Amino acid sequence: MGTLQSSPAPAEYCDLSEKTGFSFEQIAVLHKRFKQLSHDEDVLRRDHFSEIPDLASNPIRAEITEAFFDQRNFSKNGKGKVEEIGFEEFLVVMSHFRPPSQHMTNEQRENVRKEKLRFLFNMHDTDNDGTITLEEYRHVVEELLSRSGALEIETAKSIADAAMLEVASISVGHMEPDEFYEGITFDHFLKLLAGFEIDSKMSIRFLNMDTITLCK
Amino acid sequence: MAVLGPGPARFWSGFTMVLLLLTGSSRTRDVLTGHNDTWREPSTATQEDHDPDPHNGTNSANHRKAFPVLAFNYGHVRKPFEISLWILLALLMKLGFHIIPRVSNIVPESCVLIFVGLLVGGVIKAMKEKAPVLDSKLFFLYLLPPIILDAGYFLPIRAFTENMGTILVFAVVGTLWNAFFIGGMMFAVCQIEAAQVSHVDLLSCLLFGSIISAVDPVAVLAVFEEIHINELLHILVFGESLLNDAVTVVLYHLFEEFSHAGTVTAGDAFLGVVSFFVVSLGGILAGIIYGVLGAFTSRFTSHSRVIEPLFVFLYSYMAYLSAEVFHLSGIMSLIACGVIMRPYVEANISHKSYTTIKYFLKMWSSVSETLIFIFLGVSTVEGPHNWNWIFVIFTLILCLLSRVLGVVGLTFIINKFRIVKLTKKDQFIVAYGGLRGAIAFSLGFLLTDNEMKHMFLTAIITVIFFTVFVQGMTIRPLVELLAVKRKKESKGSINEEIHTQFLDHLLTGIEDICGHYGHHHWKDKLNRFNKTYVKKWLIAGERYNEPQLISFYNKLEMKQALMLMESGSAAKLPAVSAQKIQPQREAAPQRTIPRIPKTREAEIRKILRANLQKAGQKLRSYSRHDLFMDPFEDDVTEFRFRRQRVEMERRMSHYLTVPAKRQETPSVRKVWFEPEHKVYTYDDSESPGGGAVQLKPRPSDTSLLDESPKSTDRSPTPQSEDQSERQKPSRCLSDPGPNEDEEGSSFFLS
């Protein structure tokens, strides 16, 4: 599934493809979708996302939408949020969901894992301070439970608490009696989900085309 | 046996007694004609270290009509007696197998059992008796269903559905390839002059091929369970062995019909293909119908808890039998029934019933499996054999060859569609794990009696022996040699559960954004459909709203509490024992829990016991909520539980702070938010949030808290924790459940 195409690829696809790792076909398909979502404009805004009907019944749609506008997901040092994104940012966010290719070194695989976990971390850490506090985690659990009838705050709290407790004991282990656990840092997060096989779980099959890119 | 201690030695002598009793009893079949006969002959045949017949003596006087003080009437109970004796033998063997540790490390259980069967068969044959053979009816109607039901009910749904495509390809295409390859090549082999089997025609060969080609779930289960291989491989091989039943059924009946008819037309072949779809889909449909019926019935069983497990068993068995009536695939029907029924039934039934179901299924399947292997051994010694060197050797070689080729070829195609590719190691294990078993034997047994049948049976038995013995024994060292990934220790981590759910929603969202109707999209739709329509009908009360995360959390908490309870004795601190069980979780809090002086404990216990008794008097009706409350139950467990919970709260309170926010003060009473989980506890009455009444146990709780050097100002949330945790045990906890919990998170509940 290489890069045989009927029409020559625009030059910008080349850059994008190198940056994100998608093949030209995939980029073309995603571009079409981008245009569809943005009603042929050049940028996507949040209200475009809220127009997607299927997304409306998703309990974490707010987080998903925010993830697209979060500059931390665009580049390593980004901070803050933007109001509108272009196609390139759209692609970069999408590239977090590419399945791992078979021929990767262990180091590359580790990097991919870190990236994906970073994406998840950013989704949880809404105030950009680098840790997931108890409140933020509680918010996550509440959202997850929000679609299921009555919002049971107490249970959400206790679940979140138990989860934090678990993280604490996994990452910090032995704690002094007067210490308390600030929040989940990215390292703790990595350790927590170490056995989770995130690289295969966090992938969309549709984007699973072998990306042999040939730039002109 | 010299190296065994007194225990095993005693065991073995007891076992030989049973063995001889067994052979003796089968011997008496021809000897006895009725009652009141003396039973002399078997006692002379058997060893003299026991006297099987305590009833001799007074029977010999036939002339005087004296009142028989002791009478002997064996014929009356012969059949159940023998059946029980056989089962007892099987179980003693299983026991013996585990007493000798060295054996169990090298040889899988199935091998030992077959070996024992051979021994018993040999003994019986030496006494020139007719041994019970693995009758097909017995096998298919009584021995196989429990194993399949056990497998289907506890099938890890998530893994299964994620790999469904791969499994189906292996099951259908793989089995077809095997059948035709083996059948065709055997026909070629049969043409060899030296074999003297040129009378075997193509159709018979194909029939033979279809019998021998199917991977057997019983054998796979028996071997794979012991090697603890990673979930993916396990579900691949096992799922394949389950789903290929449809193919086997169709091919078998097809070729059997044709071998009588003699010729095959294209129309027949087409009908065969249609029949395949009918058989598999029909079987699944039958299973679904019965599954829904079972789930629906379980909705109303809240008033008669003791018969709940029976519904599960009977509906499943009916599903199997109904499918067999129409020659549909009984196995697929059974699997479908179990899979469909499980999430709803589990939401409806009490914890006790759930444990009962689990244990009964495990027990029955274990007994069945043991019996199957023993009978296989016995039948081997017994059955009429027709050994034909070339036929058998070639069958063996071709089986292995076709399996390897099939797996490699199919994986090559499948890997193009998989995200997680199958490596060479995986392929090897999948190919090597293609064991044949008793199903092949029974199908062969069903053939019409002729010379070919005996030859086929011999070959089948040889292949079974080879796969079970050679492959079964060597797979474990091979797995270790190849460093295949082992089964992950199930942690039941709440974080992983949260993130699994989170990822599900995230990926669904991304798919929606992409506009791609993929895997997650449909899964999500199915879940929503399930929630809005199906659950309302099939789950009793308000429970259908309960999201999976909450039920998972409840189960987790309950499990941990049970484990704590089990391990801790009355005087010991919970933390110490918890450390042993859950080192990962409890390592931190260990040093923070203070000792409670024993007198204090006794006081607390007295207070709680008093409350418990008071409550026990109030509540008369037997409802799900009060399984907890049975005054005849051990009430020591009650407050041990509460004590654990208090400890847990305290531990939690150390680590979780809500900085500067102290909304929940100890005096705030939250409303019981899950009405059906309302635990009518020792102090409570019907009213939700009956604040005044609850005050009774409060002093003991708060006093416990006061005792700790860590003051209570560190605990913003103990009360709410307490309440929320109090919800958990409502689903009863009378017996400590098994520690290893195989339930995979179902993707039906969300």
PDB file of C-alpha atoms in Angstrom, chain A residues 30 33 37 49 52 54-55 57-60 63-64 68 90 93-94 97 99-100 102 119-120 123-124 134-135 137-138 140-141 144-145 147-150 152 154-155 157-170 173-181 184 189 192-193 195-208, chain B residues 162 415-423 485 488 491-496 498-503 505-517 519-521 524-525 528 531 545-547 549-550 553-554 556-557 584-588 591-592 651-652 654-658 661 663-664 670 673-674 710 714 717 720-721 724 728 750:
ATOM      1  CA  LEU A  30      -8.072  13.371   6.303  1.00  0.00           C
ATOM      2  CA  ARG A  33     -12.678  15.182   6.191  1.00  0.00           C
ATOM      3  CA  LEU A  37     -15.935  19.422   9.160  1.00  0.00           C
ATOM      4  CA  PHE A  49     -16.699  19.882  16.678  1.00  0.00           C
ATOM      5  CA  ILE A  52     -20.631  16.274  14.841  1.00  0.00           C
ATOM      6  CA  ASP A  54     -22.140  11.145  17.034  1.00  0.00           C
ATOM      7  CA  LEU A  55     -19.784  13.031  19.266  1.00  0.00           C
ATOM      8  CA  SER A  57     -23.365  11.298  23.055  1.00  0.00           C
ATOM      9  CA  ASN A  58     -19.769  10.814  24.048  1.00  0.00           C
ATOM     10  CA  PRO A  59     -19.210  11.408  27.745  1.00  0.00           C
ATOM     11  CA  ILE A  60     -15.778  12.912  27.290  1.00  0.00           C
ATOM     12  CA  GLU A  63     -11.943  16.706  26.693  1.00  0.00           C
ATOM     13  CA  ILE A  64     -11.595  15.354  23.201  1.00  0.00           C
ATOM     14  CA  PHE A  68      -7.440  19.373  19.517  1.00  0.00           C
ATOM     15  CA  PHE A  90      -5.353  18.518  13.012  1.00  0.00           C
ATOM     16  CA  VAL A  93      -3.225  15.429  16.812  1.00  0.00           C
ATOM     17  CA  MET A  94      -4.441  12.575  14.648  1.00  0.00           C
ATOM     18  CA  PHE A  97      -3.497   7.526  17.061  1.00  0.00           C
ATOM     19  CA  PRO A  99      -0.871   2.205  15.120  1.00  0.00           C
ATOM     20  CA  PRO A 100       2.723   1.218  15.606  1.00  0.00           C
ATOM     21  CA  GLN A 102       5.993  -3.554  12.877  1.00  0.00           C
ATOM     22  CA  PHE A 119      -1.423  12.910  24.985  1.00  0.00           C
ATOM     23  CA  LEU A 120      -3.543  11.172  27.568  1.00  0.00           C
ATOM     24  CA  MET A 123      -6.125  15.412  28.417  1.00  0.00           C
ATOM     25  CA  HIS A 124      -6.348  14.850  32.126  1.00  0.00           C
ATOM     26  CA  LEU A 134      -7.137  14.714  42.806  1.00  0.00           C
ATOM     27  CA  GLU A 135      -9.716  17.193  41.631  1.00  0.00           C
ATOM     28  CA  TYR A 137      -8.878  12.993  38.358  1.00  0.00           C
ATOM     29  CA  ARG A 138     -12.218  13.148  40.055  1.00  0.00           C
ATOM     30  CA  VAL A 140     -12.331  12.525  34.757  1.00  0.00           C
ATOM     31  CA  VAL A 141     -14.173   9.825  36.632  1.00  0.00           C
ATOM     32  CA  LEU A 144     -16.966   8.853  32.565  1.00  0.00           C
ATOM     33  CA  LEU A 145     -19.908   8.152  34.784  1.00  0.00           C
ATOM     34  CA  ARG A 147     -23.593   9.285  30.811  1.00  0.00           C
ATOM     35  CA  SER A 148     -25.017   6.609  32.960  1.00  0.00           C
ATOM     36  CA  GLY A 149     -28.063   7.963  34.633  1.00  0.00           C
ATOM     37  CA  ALA A 150     -27.879   9.812  37.872  1.00  0.00           C
ATOM     38  CA  GLU A 152     -23.301   9.637  41.635  1.00  0.00           C
ATOM     39  CA  GLU A 154     -19.931   9.998  45.969  1.00  0.00           C
ATOM     40  CA  THR A 155     -19.043   6.933  44.029  1.00  0.00           C
ATOM     41  CA  LYS A 157     -15.157  10.473  44.415  1.00  0.00           C
ATOM     42  CA  SER A 158     -14.413   7.199  46.036  1.00  0.00           C
ATOM     43  CA  ILE A 159     -13.354   5.647  42.788  1.00  0.00           C
ATOM     44  CA  ALA A 160     -11.065   8.539  42.055  1.00  0.00           C
ATOM     45  CA  ASP A 161      -9.714   8.369  45.566  1.00  0.00           C
ATOM     46  CA  ALA A 162      -9.012   4.705  45.338  1.00  0.00           C
ATOM     47  CA  ALA A 163      -7.295   5.292  42.054  1.00  0.00           C
ATOM     48  CA  MET A 164      -5.102   7.992  43.482  1.00  0.00           C
ATOM     49  CA  LEU A 165      -4.268   5.778  46.385  1.00  0.00           C
ATOM     50  CA  GLU A 166      -3.171   3.162  43.972  1.00  0.00           C
ATOM     51  CA  VAL A 167      -1.000   5.574  42.075  1.00  0.00           C
ATOM     52  CA  ALA A 168       0.503   6.741  45.298  1.00  0.00           C
ATOM     53  CA  SER A 169       1.419   3.311  46.401  1.00  0.00           C
ATOM     54  CA  ILE A 170       2.784   2.358  43.017  1.00  0.00           C
ATOM     55  CA  GLY A 173       5.503   3.394  47.745  1.00  0.00           C
ATOM     56  CA  HIS A 174       6.482   4.065  51.244  1.00  0.00           C
ATOM     57  CA  MET A 175       5.346   7.428  52.520  1.00  0.00           C
ATOM     58  CA  GLU A 176       5.920   9.301  55.709  1.00  0.00           C
ATOM     59  CA  PRO A 177       2.872   9.819  57.842  1.00  0.00           C
ATOM     60  CA  ASP A 178       2.772  13.517  57.266  1.00  0.00           C
ATOM     61  CA  GLU A 179       3.434  13.443  53.589  1.00  0.00           C
ATOM     62  CA  PHE A 180       0.635  13.780  51.246  1.00  0.00           C
ATOM     63  CA  TYR A 181       0.423  13.000  47.637  1.00  0.00           C
ATOM     64  CA  ILE A 184       0.242  12.414  39.418  1.00  0.00           C
ATOM     65  CA  PHE A 189       1.654   8.307  34.980  1.00  0.00           C
ATOM     66  CA  LEU A 192       1.155   3.580  36.348  1.00  0.00           C
ATOM     67  CA  LEU A 193       0.246   2.570  32.854  1.00  0.00           C
ATOM     68  CA  GLY A 195       1.694  -2.588  31.564  1.00  0.00           C
ATOM     69  CA  PHE A 196      -1.140  -1.126  29.628  1.00  0.00           C
ATOM     70  CA  GLU A 197       0.123  -1.720  26.096  1.00  0.00           C
ATOM     71  CA  ILE A 198      -0.944   1.707  25.102  1.00  0.00           C
ATOM     72  CA  ASP A 199       0.629   1.578  21.691  1.00  0.00           C
ATOM     73  CA  SER A 200      -1.685  -1.082  20.432  1.00  0.00           C
ATOM     74  CA  LYS A 201      -4.710   0.011  22.381  1.00  0.00           C
ATOM     75  CA  MET A 202      -4.634   3.641  21.419  1.00  0.00           C
ATOM     76  CA  SER A 203      -4.785   3.162  17.691  1.00  0.00           C
ATOM     77  CA  ILE A 204      -7.394   3.586  15.073  1.00  0.00           C
ATOM     78  CA  ARG A 205      -7.428   0.860  12.535  1.00  0.00           C
ATOM     79  CA  PHE A 206      -8.400   3.164   9.749  1.00  0.00           C
ATOM     80  CA  LEU A 207      -5.107   4.861  10.000  1.00  0.00           C
ATOM     81  CA  ASN A 208      -3.315   1.593   9.658  1.00  0.00           C
TER      82      ASN A 208
ATOM     83  CA  GLU B 162     -10.977  -8.014  19.620  1.00  0.00           C
ATOM     84  CA  ASN B 415      -1.283  -9.972   9.681  1.00  0.00           C
ATOM     85  CA  LYS B 416      -2.178  -7.541   6.961  1.00  0.00           C
ATOM     86  CA  PHE B 417      -5.323  -6.723   8.871  1.00  0.00           C
ATOM     87  CA  ARG B 418      -4.154  -6.838  12.409  1.00  0.00           C
ATOM     88  CA  ILE B 419      -2.824  -4.021  14.484  1.00  0.00           C
ATOM     89  CA  VAL B 420      -0.896  -6.301  16.765  1.00  0.00           C
ATOM     90  CA  LYS B 421       0.821  -8.649  14.423  1.00  0.00           C
ATOM     91  CA  LEU B 422       1.439 -12.266  15.213  1.00  0.00           C
ATOM     92  CA  THR B 423       5.107 -12.977  15.479  1.00  0.00           C
ATOM     93  CA  LYS B 485       5.008 -13.848  27.014  1.00  0.00           C
ATOM     94  CA  LYS B 488      -0.106 -11.048  33.085  1.00  0.00           C
ATOM     95  CA  LYS B 491      -4.132  -6.824  39.102  1.00  0.00           C
ATOM     96  CA  GLY B 492      -7.627  -5.542  38.947  1.00  0.00           C
ATOM     97  CA  SER B 493      -6.197  -2.109  38.898  1.00  0.00           C
ATOM     98  CA  ILE B 494      -8.764   0.581  39.142  1.00  0.00           C
ATOM     99  CA  ASN B 495      -6.570   2.902  37.169  1.00  0.00           C
ATOM    100  CA  GLU B 496      -6.332   0.550  34.280  1.00  0.00           C
ATOM    101  CA  ILE B 498     -10.611   3.835  34.288  1.00  0.00           C
ATOM    102  CA  HIS B 499      -8.241   4.238  31.433  1.00  0.00           C
ATOM    103  CA  THR B 500      -9.663   1.347  29.485  1.00  0.00           C
ATOM    104  CA  GLN B 501     -13.027   3.021  29.617  1.00  0.00           C
ATOM    105  CA  PHE B 502     -11.517   6.386  28.902  1.00  0.00           C
ATOM    106  CA  LEU B 503      -9.710   5.055  25.882  1.00  0.00           C
ATOM    107  CA  HIS B 505     -14.655   6.698  24.602  1.00  0.00           C
ATOM    108  CA  LEU B 506     -11.670   8.571  23.292  1.00  0.00           C
ATOM    109  CA  LEU B 507     -11.203   6.273  20.356  1.00  0.00           C
ATOM    110  CA  THR B 508     -14.886   6.312  19.584  1.00  0.00           C
ATOM    111  CA  GLY B 509     -14.740  10.082  19.586  1.00  0.00           C
ATOM    112  CA  ILE B 510     -11.752  10.178  17.295  1.00  0.00           C
ATOM    113  CA  GLU B 511     -13.416   7.766  14.938  1.00  0.00           C
ATOM    114  CA  ASP B 512     -16.435   9.999  14.847  1.00  0.00           C
ATOM    115  CA  ILE B 513     -14.258  12.967  14.112  1.00  0.00           C
ATOM    116  CA  CYS B 514     -12.592  11.089  11.324  1.00  0.00           C
ATOM    117  CA  GLY B 515     -15.938  10.126  10.024  1.00  0.00           C
ATOM    118  CA  HIS B 516     -14.857   6.533  10.066  1.00  0.00           C
ATOM    119  CA  TYR B 517     -17.315   3.908  11.195  1.00  0.00           C
ATOM    120  CA  HIS B 519     -14.548  -0.990  15.375  1.00  0.00           C
ATOM    121  CA  HIS B 520     -15.104   1.383  18.255  1.00  0.00           C
ATOM    122  CA  HIS B 521     -18.008   3.106  16.695  1.00  0.00           C
ATOM    123  CA  ASP B 524     -20.206   1.992  21.218  1.00  0.00           C
ATOM    124  CA  LYS B 525     -23.464   1.765  19.346  1.00  0.00           C
ATOM    125  CA  ARG B 528     -25.781   2.135  23.877  1.00  0.00           C
ATOM    126  CA  LYS B 531     -28.133   0.103  27.764  1.00  0.00           C
ATOM    127  CA  ASN B 545     -28.249   1.942  35.352  1.00  0.00           C
ATOM    128  CA  GLU B 546     -25.127   0.933  37.083  1.00  0.00           C
ATOM    129  CA  PRO B 547     -22.176   1.706  34.927  1.00  0.00           C
ATOM    130  CA  LEU B 549     -16.901   1.306  36.309  1.00  0.00           C
ATOM    131  CA  ILE B 550     -18.952   1.301  39.453  1.00  0.00           C
ATOM    132  CA  TYR B 553     -15.062  -0.853  41.650  1.00  0.00           C
ATOM    133  CA  ASN B 554     -17.593  -2.542  43.874  1.00  0.00           C
ATOM    134  CA  LEU B 556     -12.749  -4.794  43.581  1.00  0.00           C
ATOM    135  CA  GLU B 557     -13.525  -3.381  46.964  1.00  0.00           C
ATOM    136  CA  GLN B 584       1.701  -3.339  45.955  1.00  0.00           C
ATOM    137  CA  ARG B 585      -1.200  -1.605  47.476  1.00  0.00           C
ATOM    138  CA  GLU B 586      -0.677  -1.757  51.126  1.00  0.00           C
ATOM    139  CA  ALA B 587       3.022  -1.382  51.509  1.00  0.00           C
ATOM    140  CA  ALA B 588       2.718   2.277  52.232  1.00  0.00           C
ATOM    141  CA  ARG B 591       3.330   1.658  59.419  1.00  0.00           C
ATOM    142  CA  THR B 592       0.622   4.193  59.849  1.00  0.00           C
ATOM    143  CA  ARG B 651      -5.348   4.925  55.193  1.00  0.00           C
ATOM    144  CA  MET B 652      -6.972   6.761  52.393  1.00  0.00           C
ATOM    145  CA  HIS B 654      -3.593  10.078  54.810  1.00  0.00           C
ATOM    146  CA  TYR B 655      -2.920  10.343  51.177  1.00  0.00           C
ATOM    147  CA  LEU B 656      -5.739  12.227  49.788  1.00  0.00           C
ATOM    148  CA  THR B 657      -6.099  15.775  50.620  1.00  0.00           C
ATOM    149  CA  VAL B 658      -8.413  18.243  49.214  1.00  0.00           C
ATOM    150  CA  LYS B 661     -11.554  22.381  50.901  1.00  0.00           C
ATOM    151  CA  GLN B 663     -16.926  20.371  52.432  1.00  0.00           C
ATOM    152  CA  GLU B 664     -17.565  17.061  54.005  1.00  0.00           C
ATOM    153  CA  LYS B 670     -25.161  11.863  52.621  1.00  0.00           C
ATOM    154  CA  PHE B 673     -27.583   7.244  46.538  1.00  0.00           C
ATOM    155  CA  GLU B 674     -27.994   3.790  45.199  1.00  0.00           C
ATOM    156  CA  LYS B 710      -2.976  10.873  63.192  1.00  0.00           C
ATOM    157  CA  ARG B 714      -6.548  14.777  58.110  1.00  0.00           C
ATOM    158  CA  THR B 717     -13.601  12.232  53.474  1.00  0.00           C
ATOM    159  CA  SER B 720     -18.345   9.614  52.851  1.00  0.00           C
ATOM    160  CA  GLU B 721     -15.902   6.814  52.222  1.00  0.00           C
ATOM    161  CA  SER B 724     -19.845   4.579  50.050  1.00  0.00           C
ATOM    162  CA  LYS B 728     -20.388  -2.536  48.704  1.00  0.00           C
ATOM    163  CA  SER B 750     -20.878   0.316  30.168  1.00  0.00           C
TER     164      SER B 750
END
